[in-house]
PDB file of C-alpha atoms in Angstrom:
ATOM      1  CA  MET N 473     -17.559  29.354  -5.557  1.00  0.00           C
ATOM      2  CA  ASN N 474     -15.695  28.770  -2.323  1.00  0.00           C
ATOM      3  CA  LEU N 475     -14.194  25.414  -3.231  1.00  0.00           C
ATOM      4  CA  GLU N 476     -13.001  24.556   0.270  1.00  0.00           C
ATOM      5  CA  HIS N 477     -16.445  25.216   1.715  1.00  0.00           C
ATOM      6  CA  GLU N 478     -18.043  23.088  -1.007  1.00  0.00           C
ATOM      7  CA  LEU N 479     -15.598  20.265  -0.337  1.00  0.00           C
ATOM      8  CA  ARG N 480     -16.416  20.351   3.376  1.00  0.00           C
ATOM      9  CA  GLN N 481     -20.085  19.944   2.510  1.00  0.00           C
ATOM     10  CA  ALA N 482     -19.528  17.241  -0.089  1.00  0.00           C
ATOM     11  CA  LEU N 483     -17.135  15.239   2.113  1.00  0.00           C
ATOM     12  CA  LYS N 484     -19.113  15.230   5.344  1.00  0.00           C
ATOM     13  CA  ARG N 485     -18.938  12.113   7.477  1.00  0.00           C
ATOM     14  CA  ARG N 486     -21.264   9.326   6.349  1.00  0.00           C
ATOM     15  CA  THR N 487     -23.209   6.951   8.582  1.00  0.00           C
ATOM     16  CA  PRO N 488     -23.030   3.300   7.534  1.00  0.00           C
ATOM     17  CA  SER N 489     -26.187   1.214   7.133  1.00  0.00           C
ATOM     18  CA  SER N 490     -28.137   0.414  10.272  1.00  0.00           C
ATOM     19  CA  GLY N 491     -26.696  -2.423  12.370  1.00  0.00           C
ATOM     20  CA  PHE N 492     -23.088  -1.746  11.467  1.00  0.00           C
ATOM     21  CA  ASP N 493     -21.926  -2.207  15.072  1.00  0.00           C
ATOM     22  CA  GLU N 494     -23.743  -5.545  15.269  1.00  0.00           C
ATOM     23  CA  ARG N 495     -22.096  -6.720  12.068  1.00  0.00           C
ATOM     24  CA  VAL N 496     -18.676  -5.820  13.474  1.00  0.00           C
ATOM     25  CA  LEU N 497     -19.398  -7.693  16.710  1.00  0.00           C
ATOM     26  CA  GLY N 498     -20.728 -10.642  14.756  1.00  0.00           C
ATOM     27  CA  ARG N 499     -17.564 -10.760  12.733  1.00  0.00           C
ATOM     28  CA  ILE N 500     -15.458 -10.699  15.891  1.00  0.00           C
ATOM     29  CA  ALA N 501     -17.579 -13.386  17.542  1.00  0.00           C
ATOM     30  CA  SER N 502     -17.127 -15.648  14.516  1.00  0.00           C
ATOM     31  CA  GLY N 503     -13.380 -15.487  15.103  1.00  0.00           C
ATOM     32  CA  ALA N 504     -12.567 -13.343  12.121  1.00  0.00           C
ATOM     33  CA  THR N 505      -9.220 -11.646  12.308  1.00  0.00           C
ATOM     34  CA  VAL N 506      -7.584  -9.244   9.946  1.00  0.00           C
ATOM     35  CA  PRO N 507      -3.894  -8.947   9.270  1.00  0.00           C
ATOM     36  CA  VAL N 508      -2.541  -5.852  10.948  1.00  0.00           C
ATOM     37  CA  PRO N 509       0.563  -4.769   9.095  1.00  0.00           C
ATOM     38  CA  ALA N 510       3.356  -3.366  11.236  1.00  0.00           C
ATOM     39  CA  PRO N 511       3.208   0.403  11.179  1.00  0.00           C
ATOM     40  CA  GLN N 512       5.543   1.698   8.537  1.00  0.00           C
ATOM     41  CA  THR N 513       7.535   4.797   9.146  1.00  0.00           C
ATOM     42  CA  ARG N 514       9.398   6.827   6.597  1.00  0.00           C
ATOM     43  CA  TRP N 515      12.557   5.067   7.735  1.00  0.00           C
ATOM     44  CA  THR N 516      11.254   1.540   7.292  1.00  0.00           C
ATOM     45  CA  ARG N 517       9.866   2.523   3.905  1.00  0.00           C
ATOM     46  CA  LEU N 518      13.372   3.696   2.960  1.00  0.00           C
ATOM     47  CA  ALA N 519      15.315   0.925   4.722  1.00  0.00           C
ATOM     48  CA  LEU N 520      13.774  -1.939   2.812  1.00  0.00           C
ATOM     49  CA  PRO N 521      14.596  -0.717  -0.695  1.00  0.00           C
ATOM     50  CA  VAL N 522      18.105   0.313   0.420  1.00  0.00           C
ATOM     51  CA  ALA N 523      18.707  -3.103   1.998  1.00  0.00           C
ATOM     52  CA  ALA N 524      17.359  -4.806  -1.093  1.00  0.00           C
ATOM     53  CA  SER N 525      19.659  -2.726  -3.327  1.00  0.00           C
ATOM     54  CA  LEU N 526      22.691  -3.583  -1.157  1.00  0.00           C
ATOM     55  CA  ALA N 527      21.820  -7.271  -1.153  1.00  0.00           C
ATOM     56  CA  PHE N 528      21.367  -7.161  -4.901  1.00  0.00           C
ATOM     57  CA  ALA N 529      24.693  -5.397  -5.395  1.00  0.00           C
ATOM     58  CA  LEU N 530      26.503  -7.893  -3.136  1.00  0.00           C
ATOM     59  CA  ALA N 531      24.875 -10.848  -4.855  1.00  0.00           C
ATOM     60  CA  GLY N 532      25.729  -9.332  -8.198  1.00  0.00           C
ATOM     61  CA  SER N 533      29.394  -8.810  -7.356  1.00  0.00           C
ATOM     62  CA  TYR N 534      29.593 -12.339  -5.892  1.00  0.00           C
ATOM     63  CA  TYR N 535      28.070 -13.701  -9.084  1.00  0.00           C
ATOM     64  CA  VAL N 536      30.513 -11.706 -11.212  1.00  0.00           C
ATOM     65  CA  SER N 537      33.555 -12.933  -9.244  1.00  0.00           C
ATOM     66  CA  GLN N 538      32.259 -16.508  -9.385  1.00  0.00           C
ATOM     67  CA  HIS N 539      31.733 -16.148 -13.113  1.00  0.00           C
ATOM     68  CA  GLU N 540      35.243 -14.787 -13.582  1.00  0.00           C
ATOM     69  CA  ARG N 541      36.684 -17.638 -11.552  1.00  0.00           C
ATOM     70  CA  GLN N 542      34.804 -20.148 -13.645  1.00  0.00           C
ATOM     71  CA  GLN N 543      36.054 -18.498 -16.807  1.00  0.00           C
ATOM     72  CA  GLU N 544      39.651 -18.710 -15.559  1.00  0.00           C
ATOM     73  CA  LEU N 545      39.150 -22.361 -14.722  1.00  0.00           C
ATOM     74  CA  ALA N 546      37.735 -23.090 -18.148  1.00  0.00           C
ATOM     75  CA  GLN N 547      40.667 -21.316 -19.788  1.00  0.00           C
ATOM     76  CA  ALA N 548      43.154 -23.325 -17.732  1.00  0.00           C
ATOM     77  CA  GLU N 549      41.419 -26.571 -18.651  1.00  0.00           C
ATOM     78  CA  GLN N 550      41.487 -25.616 -22.323  1.00  0.00           C
ATOM     79  CA  ALA N 551      45.193 -24.813 -22.094  1.00  0.00           C
ATOM     80  CA  ALA N 552      45.866 -28.201 -20.539  1.00  0.00           C
ATOM     81  CA  ARG N 553      43.911 -29.900 -23.308  1.00  0.00           C
ATOM     82  CA  ASP N 554      45.936 -27.969 -25.882  1.00  0.00           C
ATOM     83  CA  VAL N 555      49.184 -29.165 -24.297  1.00  0.00           C
ATOM     84  CA  VAL N 556      48.026 -32.774 -24.326  1.00  0.00           C
ATOM     85  CA  LEU N 557      47.029 -32.467 -27.966  1.00  0.00           C
ATOM     86  CA  ALA N 558      50.367 -30.925 -28.849  1.00  0.00           C
ATOM     87  CA  LEU N 559      52.190 -33.766 -27.096  1.00  0.00           C
ATOM     88  CA  GLN N 560      50.071 -36.308 -28.922  1.00  0.00           C
ATOM     89  CA  ILE N 561      50.870 -34.716 -32.260  1.00  0.00           C
ATOM     90  CA  ALA N 562      54.526 -34.560 -31.393  1.00  0.00           C
ATOM     91  CA  SER N 563      54.468 -38.184 -30.291  1.00  0.00           C
ATOM     92  CA  GLU N 564      52.821 -39.271 -33.533  1.00  0.00           C
ATOM     93  CA  LYS N 565      55.426 -37.415 -35.544  1.00  0.00           C
ATOM     94  CA  VAL N 566      58.231 -39.044 -33.594  1.00  0.00           C
ATOM     95  CA  SER N 567      56.687 -42.446 -34.218  1.00  0.00           C
ATOM     96  CA  ALA N 568      56.419 -41.693 -37.932  1.00  0.00           C
ATOM     97  CA  VAL N 569      60.089 -40.690 -38.049  1.00  0.00           C
ATOM     98  CA  GLN N 570      61.113 -43.859 -36.222  1.00  0.00           C
ATOM     99  CA  VAL N 571      59.245 -46.014 -38.736  1.00  0.00           C
ATOM    100  CA  LYS N 572      60.966 -44.221 -41.602  1.00  0.00           C
ATOM    101  CA  VAL N 573      64.379 -44.690 -40.049  1.00  0.00           C
ATOM    102  CA  GLN N 574      63.754 -48.408 -39.602  1.00  0.00           C
ATOM    103  CA  GLU N 575      62.678 -48.737 -43.245  1.00  0.00           C
ATOM    104  CA  ILE N 576      65.816 -47.006 -44.419  1.00  0.00           C
ATOM    105  CA  SER N 577      68.033 -49.171 -42.233  1.00  0.00           C
ATOM    106  CA  HIS N 578      66.392 -52.381 -43.475  1.00  0.00           C
ATOM    107  CA  HIS N 579      66.837 -51.320 -47.077  1.00  0.00           C
ATOM    108  CA  GLU N 580      70.540 -50.532 -46.566  1.00  0.00           C
ATOM    109  CA  ARG N 581      71.139 -53.962 -44.922  1.00  0.00           C
ATOM    110  CA  GLN N 582      69.511 -55.653 -47.873  1.00  0.00           C
ATOM    111  CA  VAL N 583      71.757 -53.757 -50.264  1.00  0.00           C
ATOM    112  CA  GLU N 584      74.973 -54.712 -48.420  1.00  0.00           C
ATOM    113  CA  TYR N 585      74.437 -58.499 -48.871  1.00  0.00           C
TER     114      TYR N 585
ATOM    115  CA  MET P 675     -15.536 -11.955  25.102  1.00  0.00           C
ATOM    116  CA  GLN P 676     -17.574 -10.867  28.098  1.00  0.00           C
ATOM    117  CA  THR P 677     -21.150  -9.921  27.363  1.00  0.00           C
ATOM    118  CA  ALA P 678     -21.890  -7.484  30.173  1.00  0.00           C
ATOM    119  CA  ALA P 679     -24.877  -5.462  29.006  1.00  0.00           C
ATOM    120  CA  ALA P 680     -25.090  -1.790  29.933  1.00  0.00           C
ATOM    121  CA  PRO P 681     -28.297  -0.696  31.687  1.00  0.00           C
ATOM    122  CA  ALA P 682     -30.623   1.135  29.320  1.00  0.00           C
ATOM    123  CA  ASN P 683     -30.659   4.426  31.208  1.00  0.00           C
ATOM    124  CA  ALA P 684     -27.025   4.437  32.383  1.00  0.00           C
ATOM    125  CA  PRO P 685     -25.270   7.723  31.794  1.00  0.00           C
ATOM    126  CA  ARG P 686     -22.785   7.684  28.965  1.00  0.00           C
ATOM    127  CA  ALA P 687     -19.402   6.446  30.235  1.00  0.00           C
ATOM    128  CA  LEU P 688     -16.487   8.835  30.133  1.00  0.00           C
ATOM    129  CA  ALA P 689     -14.332   8.232  27.061  1.00  0.00           C
ATOM    130  CA  ASP P 690     -11.388   7.045  29.157  1.00  0.00           C
ATOM    131  CA  ASP P 691     -13.580   4.546  30.987  1.00  0.00           C
ATOM    132  CA  LEU P 692     -14.994   3.318  27.715  1.00  0.00           C
ATOM    133  CA  VAL P 693     -11.554   2.485  26.330  1.00  0.00           C
ATOM    134  CA  ALA P 694     -10.527   0.853  29.620  1.00  0.00           C
ATOM    135  CA  GLN P 695     -13.717  -1.208  29.742  1.00  0.00           C
ATOM    136  CA  ALA P 696     -13.320  -2.317  26.155  1.00  0.00           C
ATOM    137  CA  ARG P 697      -9.723  -3.317  26.908  1.00  0.00           C
ATOM    138  CA  ALA P 698     -11.018  -5.311  29.866  1.00  0.00           C
ATOM    139  CA  GLY P 699     -13.320  -7.213  27.513  1.00  0.00           C
ATOM    140  CA  SER P 700     -16.634  -5.351  27.764  1.00  0.00           C
ATOM    141  CA  GLU P 701     -18.634  -5.981  24.603  1.00  0.00           C
ATOM    142  CA  ALA P 702     -21.000  -3.125  25.429  1.00  0.00           C
ATOM    143  CA  ALA P 703     -18.107  -0.686  25.742  1.00  0.00           C
ATOM    144  CA  PHE P 704     -16.573  -1.821  22.468  1.00  0.00           C
ATOM    145  CA  ALA P 705     -19.941  -1.553  20.719  1.00  0.00           C
ATOM    146  CA  GLU P 706     -20.254   1.992  22.018  1.00  0.00           C
ATOM    147  CA  ILE P 707     -16.808   2.807  20.645  1.00  0.00           C
ATOM    148  CA  VAL P 708     -17.878   1.441  17.254  1.00  0.00           C
ATOM    149  CA  ARG P 709     -21.057   3.533  17.259  1.00  0.00           C
ATOM    150  CA  GLU P 710     -19.151   6.640  18.300  1.00  0.00           C
ATOM    151  CA  HIS P 711     -16.539   6.408  15.552  1.00  0.00           C
ATOM    152  CA  GLN P 712     -18.286   4.529  12.739  1.00  0.00           C
ATOM    153  CA  SER P 713     -19.201   7.676  10.805  1.00  0.00           C
ATOM    154  CA  MET P 714     -15.623   8.882  10.809  1.00  0.00           C
ATOM    155  CA  VAL P 715     -14.185   5.544   9.667  1.00  0.00           C
ATOM    156  CA  PHE P 716     -16.941   4.738   7.185  1.00  0.00           C
ATOM    157  CA  GLY P 717     -16.961   8.283   5.837  1.00  0.00           C
ATOM    158  CA  LEU P 718     -13.231   8.239   5.105  1.00  0.00           C
ATOM    159  CA  ALA P 719     -13.564   4.878   3.384  1.00  0.00           C
ATOM    160  CA  TYR P 720     -16.657   5.897   1.410  1.00  0.00           C
ATOM    161  CA  HIS P 721     -15.262   9.175   0.126  1.00  0.00           C
ATOM    162  CA  PHE P 722     -11.998   7.482  -0.774  1.00  0.00           C
ATOM    163  CA  LEU P 723     -13.402   4.372  -2.453  1.00  0.00           C
ATOM    164  CA  GLN P 724     -16.680   5.839  -3.759  1.00  0.00           C
ATOM    165  CA  SER P 725     -18.317   2.484  -3.064  1.00  0.00           C
ATOM    166  CA  TRP P 726     -20.800   1.836  -0.263  1.00  0.00           C
ATOM    167  CA  SER P 727     -20.188  -1.924  -0.097  1.00  0.00           C
ATOM    168  CA  GLN P 728     -16.417  -1.684  -0.213  1.00  0.00           C
ATOM    169  CA  ALA P 729     -16.440   1.106   2.375  1.00  0.00           C
ATOM    170  CA  GLU P 730     -18.563  -1.082   4.669  1.00  0.00           C
ATOM    171  CA  GLU P 731     -16.150  -3.998   4.227  1.00  0.00           C
ATOM    172  CA  LEU P 732     -13.124  -1.845   4.893  1.00  0.00           C
ATOM    173  CA  ALA P 733     -14.699  -0.102   7.885  1.00  0.00           C
ATOM    174  CA  GLN P 734     -15.618  -3.451   9.438  1.00  0.00           C
ATOM    175  CA  GLU P 735     -12.015  -4.586   9.017  1.00  0.00           C
ATOM    176  CA  VAL P 736     -10.757  -1.454  10.738  1.00  0.00           C
ATOM    177  CA  PHE P 737     -12.904  -2.118  13.803  1.00  0.00           C
ATOM    178  CA  VAL P 738     -11.995  -5.808  13.879  1.00  0.00           C
ATOM    179  CA  ALA P 739      -8.341  -4.694  13.794  1.00  0.00           C
ATOM    180  CA  LEU P 740      -9.111  -2.254  16.612  1.00  0.00           C
ATOM    181  CA  TYR P 741     -10.537  -5.082  18.678  1.00  0.00           C
ATOM    182  CA  GLN P 742      -7.354  -7.089  18.101  1.00  0.00           C
ATOM    183  CA  ASN P 743      -5.207  -4.115  19.138  1.00  0.00           C
ATOM    184  CA  LEU P 744      -7.125  -2.629  22.052  1.00  0.00           C
ATOM    185  CA  ALA P 745      -4.172  -3.249  24.363  1.00  0.00           C
ATOM    186  CA  ARG P 746      -2.141  -0.706  22.348  1.00  0.00           C
ATOM    187  CA  ILE P 747      -4.699   2.089  22.705  1.00  0.00           C
ATOM    188  CA  GLU P 748      -3.484   4.489  25.355  1.00  0.00           C
ATOM    189  CA  SER P 749      -6.244   7.096  25.468  1.00  0.00           C
ATOM    190  CA  PRO P 750      -9.386   8.284  23.642  1.00  0.00           C
ATOM    191  CA  ARG P 751      -7.252  10.771  21.693  1.00  0.00           C
ATOM    192  CA  HIS P 752      -4.874   7.989  20.697  1.00  0.00           C
ATOM    193  CA  LEU P 753      -7.873   5.880  19.686  1.00  0.00           C
ATOM    194  CA  VAL P 754      -9.029   8.531  17.205  1.00  0.00           C
ATOM    195  CA  PHE P 755      -5.516   8.908  15.800  1.00  0.00           C
ATOM    196  CA  TRP P 756      -5.199   5.113  15.501  1.00  0.00           C
ATOM    197  CA  LEU P 757      -8.536   4.787  13.677  1.00  0.00           C
ATOM    198  CA  ARG P 758      -7.695   7.573  11.227  1.00  0.00           C
ATOM    199  CA  ARG P 759      -4.256   6.154  10.549  1.00  0.00           C
ATOM    200  CA  VAL P 760      -5.382   2.543  10.052  1.00  0.00           C
ATOM    201  CA  THR P 761      -8.343   3.623   7.916  1.00  0.00           C
ATOM    202  CA  SER P 762      -6.111   5.820   5.741  1.00  0.00           C
ATOM    203  CA  ASN P 763      -3.502   3.115   5.271  1.00  0.00           C
ATOM    204  CA  ARG P 764      -6.097   0.464   4.484  1.00  0.00           C
ATOM    205  CA  CYS P 765      -7.831   2.714   1.972  1.00  0.00           C
ATOM    206  CA  ILE P 766      -4.585   3.342   0.106  1.00  0.00           C
ATOM    207  CA  ASP P 767      -3.686  -0.364   0.196  1.00  0.00           C
ATOM    208  CA  TRP P 768      -7.195  -1.311  -0.910  1.00  0.00           C
ATOM    209  CA  VAL P 769      -7.080   0.579  -4.207  1.00  0.00           C
ATOM    210  CA  ARG P 770      -3.772  -1.108  -4.975  1.00  0.00           C
ATOM    211  CA  SER P 771      -5.139  -4.594  -4.260  1.00  0.00           C
ATOM    212  CA  PRO P 772      -7.208  -7.003  -6.403  1.00  0.00           C
ATOM    213  CA  ARG P 773     -10.150  -6.377  -4.053  1.00  0.00           C
ATOM    214  CA  TYR P 774     -10.676  -2.883  -5.404  1.00  0.00           C
ATOM    215  CA  ARG P 775     -13.570  -2.520  -7.831  1.00  0.00           C
ATOM    216  CA  ARG P 776     -14.062   0.875  -9.371  1.00  0.00           C
ATOM    217  CA  GLU P 777     -17.822   1.398  -9.293  1.00  0.00           C
ATOM    218  CA  VAL P 778     -20.082   3.944 -10.902  1.00  0.00           C
ATOM    219  CA  PRO P 779     -21.050   6.172  -7.970  1.00  0.00           C
ATOM    220  CA  MET P 780     -24.701   5.889  -7.087  1.00  0.00           C
ATOM    221  CA  ASN P 781     -26.878   8.748  -6.058  1.00  0.00           C
ATOM    222  CA  ASP P 782     -27.094   9.139  -2.304  1.00  0.00           C
ATOM    223  CA  ALA P 783     -29.931   6.648  -1.950  1.00  0.00           C
ATOM    224  CA  HIS P 784     -28.551   5.414   1.356  1.00  0.00           C
ATOM    225  CA  GLU P 785     -29.364   8.605   3.193  1.00  0.00           C
ATOM    226  CA  PRO P 786     -32.638   9.917   1.813  1.00  0.00           C
ATOM    227  CA  GLY P 787     -33.444  13.288   3.266  1.00  0.00           C
ATOM    228  CA  ALA P 788     -29.962  13.732   4.748  1.00  0.00           C
ATOM    229  CA  MET P 789     -29.083  16.429   2.211  1.00  0.00           C
ATOM    230  CA  PRO P 790     -30.045  19.969   3.200  1.00  0.00           C
ATOM    231  CA  ARG P 791     -32.453  21.404   0.661  1.00  0.00           C
ATOM    232  CA  TRP P 792     -30.176  24.257  -0.315  1.00  0.00           C
ATOM    233  CA  ARG P 793     -27.361  21.947  -1.325  1.00  0.00           C
ATOM    234  CA  ASP P 794     -26.904  21.090  -4.961  1.00  0.00           C
ATOM    235  CA  PRO P 795     -26.707  17.284  -4.945  1.00  0.00           C
ATOM    236  CA  MET P 796     -25.272  17.279  -8.451  1.00  0.00           C
ATOM    237  CA  LEU P 797     -22.387  19.500  -7.374  1.00  0.00           C
ATOM    238  CA  ASP P 798     -21.701  17.350  -4.319  1.00  0.00           C
ATOM    239  CA  ALA P 799     -21.686  14.195  -6.424  1.00  0.00           C
ATOM    240  CA  LEU P 800     -19.392  15.854  -8.969  1.00  0.00           C
ATOM    241  CA  LEU P 801     -16.965  16.996  -6.272  1.00  0.00           C
ATOM    242  CA  ARG P 802     -16.841  13.524  -4.740  1.00  0.00           C
ATOM    243  CA  ARG P 803     -16.246  11.991  -8.159  1.00  0.00           C
ATOM    244  CA  LEU P 804     -13.440  14.442  -8.928  1.00  0.00           C
ATOM    245  CA  VAL P 805     -11.827  13.796  -5.552  1.00  0.00           C
ATOM    246  CA  ALA P 806     -12.005  10.062  -6.242  1.00  0.00           C
ATOM    247  CA  GLU P 807     -10.030  10.648  -9.450  1.00  0.00           C
ATOM    248  CA  LEU P 808      -7.061  12.010  -7.533  1.00  0.00           C
ATOM    249  CA  PRO P 809      -4.082   9.683  -6.941  1.00  0.00           C
ATOM    250  CA  PRO P 810      -4.317   7.736  -3.653  1.00  0.00           C
ATOM    251  CA  GLN P 811      -2.151   9.853  -1.367  1.00  0.00           C
ATOM    252  CA  PRO P 812      -3.456  13.265  -2.483  1.00  0.00           C
ATOM    253  CA  ARG P 813      -6.984  11.842  -2.334  1.00  0.00           C
ATOM    254  CA  MET P 814      -6.509  10.862   1.306  1.00  0.00           C
ATOM    255  CA  VAL P 815      -4.974  14.263   2.124  1.00  0.00           C
ATOM    256  CA  VAL P 816      -8.034  16.016   0.681  1.00  0.00           C
ATOM    257  CA  THR P 817     -10.450  13.631   2.410  1.00  0.00           C
ATOM    258  CA  LEU P 818      -8.799  14.016   5.814  1.00  0.00           C
ATOM    259  CA  ARG P 819      -8.587  17.779   5.379  1.00  0.00           C
ATOM    260  CA  PHE P 820     -12.197  18.389   4.468  1.00  0.00           C
ATOM    261  CA  GLN P 821     -14.050  15.559   6.182  1.00  0.00           C
ATOM    262  CA  GLU P 822     -12.152  15.762   9.456  1.00  0.00           C
ATOM    263  CA  ASP P 823     -11.092  19.426   9.250  1.00  0.00           C
ATOM    264  CA  LEU P 824      -7.549  18.494  10.261  1.00  0.00           C
ATOM    265  CA  ASP P 825      -4.591  20.791   9.909  1.00  0.00           C
ATOM    266  CA  LEU P 826      -1.776  19.735   7.639  1.00  0.00           C
ATOM    267  CA  ALA P 827       0.590  18.731  10.458  1.00  0.00           C
ATOM    268  CA  GLU P 828      -2.029  16.319  11.810  1.00  0.00           C
ATOM    269  CA  ILE P 829      -2.551  14.866   8.336  1.00  0.00           C
ATOM    270  CA  ALA P 830       1.215  14.456   7.881  1.00  0.00           C
ATOM    271  CA  ALA P 831       1.393  12.518  11.172  1.00  0.00           C
ATOM    272  CA  ILE P 832      -1.557  10.280  10.259  1.00  0.00           C
ATOM    273  CA  ILE P 833      -0.327   9.208   6.837  1.00  0.00           C
ATOM    274  CA  ASP P 834       3.348   9.540   7.716  1.00  0.00           C
ATOM    275  CA  LEU P 835       4.392  11.966   5.022  1.00  0.00           C
ATOM    276  CA  PRO P 836       6.604  15.049   5.291  1.00  0.00           C
ATOM    277  CA  LEU P 837       4.619  18.220   5.944  1.00  0.00           C
ATOM    278  CA  ASN P 838       5.825  19.830   2.710  1.00  0.00           C
ATOM    279  CA  THR P 839       4.628  16.817   0.738  1.00  0.00           C
ATOM    280  CA  VAL P 840       1.185  17.115   2.313  1.00  0.00           C
ATOM    281  CA  LYS P 841       1.098  20.841   1.510  1.00  0.00           C
ATOM    282  CA  SER P 842       2.082  20.115  -2.072  1.00  0.00           C
ATOM    283  CA  HIS P 843      -0.535  17.346  -2.412  1.00  0.00           C
ATOM    284  CA  LEU P 844      -3.263  19.652  -1.126  1.00  0.00           C
ATOM    285  CA  ARG P 845      -2.273  22.625  -3.249  1.00  0.00           C
ATOM    286  CA  ARG P 846      -1.995  20.605  -6.456  1.00  0.00           C
ATOM    287  CA  SER P 847      -5.212  18.724  -5.727  1.00  0.00           C
ATOM    288  CA  LEU P 848      -7.182  21.933  -5.226  1.00  0.00           C
ATOM    289  CA  ASP P 849      -5.679  23.364  -8.408  1.00  0.00           C
ATOM    290  CA  ALA P 850      -6.700  20.236 -10.303  1.00  0.00           C
ATOM    291  CA  LEU P 851     -10.215  20.357  -8.875  1.00  0.00           C
ATOM    292  CA  ARG P 852     -10.616  24.042  -9.769  1.00  0.00           C
ATOM    293  CA  ARG P 853      -9.409  23.358 -13.288  1.00  0.00           C
ATOM    294  CA  LYS P 854     -11.837  20.491 -13.787  1.00  0.00           C
ATOM    295  CA  LEU P 855     -14.740  22.460 -12.331  1.00  0.00           C
ATOM    296  CA  ALA P 856     -13.912  25.382 -14.616  1.00  0.00           C
ATOM    297  CA  GLN P 857     -13.920  23.042 -17.628  1.00  0.00           C
ATOM    298  CA  ARG P 858     -17.444  22.078 -16.647  1.00  0.00           C
ATOM    299  CA  GLY P 859     -18.501  25.689 -16.196  1.00  0.00           C
ATOM    300  CA  HIS P 860     -18.911  25.553 -12.432  1.00  0.00           C
ATOM    301  CA  ILE P 861     -16.308  28.198 -11.614  1.00  0.00           C
ATOM    302  CA  HIS P 862     -14.402  30.779 -13.548  1.00  0.00           C
ATOM    303  CA  GLU P 863     -10.656  30.389 -13.405  1.00  0.00           C
ATOM    304  CA  SER P 864      -8.898  33.651 -12.602  1.00  0.00           C
TER     305      SER P 864
END
């Protein structure tokens, strides 16, 4: 079998059903339009995915730096809260010591009379 | 759209005049362009989609798009290139869209008597079915090659692929077709 010859026979041009031209004109007359995509070349087919990858990478790195900044901020806030807590504890201890000192002083005064 | 009717016995307009008249708004000239190229456009769509109704729909869209873009057509040769390119692109997009319905191919009931008697209609139907099983781009390469008898450089320009890719698509497609035909006993693989 000569495959290429057989394919030429099997894939001959086909005539559409009668009145095809009238149907096309009718469709045009009714105002039908079809979207005509801009012709794509090899370059535009390549440019879009490359641009998308770059945009994604930039957005990703921006997100990462924003995330890092937020983490640093959260750590700083936590450190500040820790300092405040430490001061509060220290303050409470000082107060407790003051109360004790006063008690001792009062007791000693009582003993002297 | 102007509706200037061509006289019944007027000699066929030169191709250049036809394009110019259609661009100027002549409905008769545009209708003549449709009649002249409908078999090429419909044939590509039919062999690619293996569906008469979907091929008709797609072919109509191609000519409506042509009407919208007549101003871009520079010459009759450019017109043919434009039609082949738009038809090829739309066919490939069609099978990737929700509009595509894979249909069981019917016998050639639309063209009774069109088949020469010495042709084996079963073999033709089998070949068309096997071609329709190829992936979209190789399928269009094969269809353009054997329906339009184009050389590979022309096919590469129409579907905007590197020449080596077109060569590879054609070679691998023919190998696949031979293999499948051999499995069915139609040819002996060497």
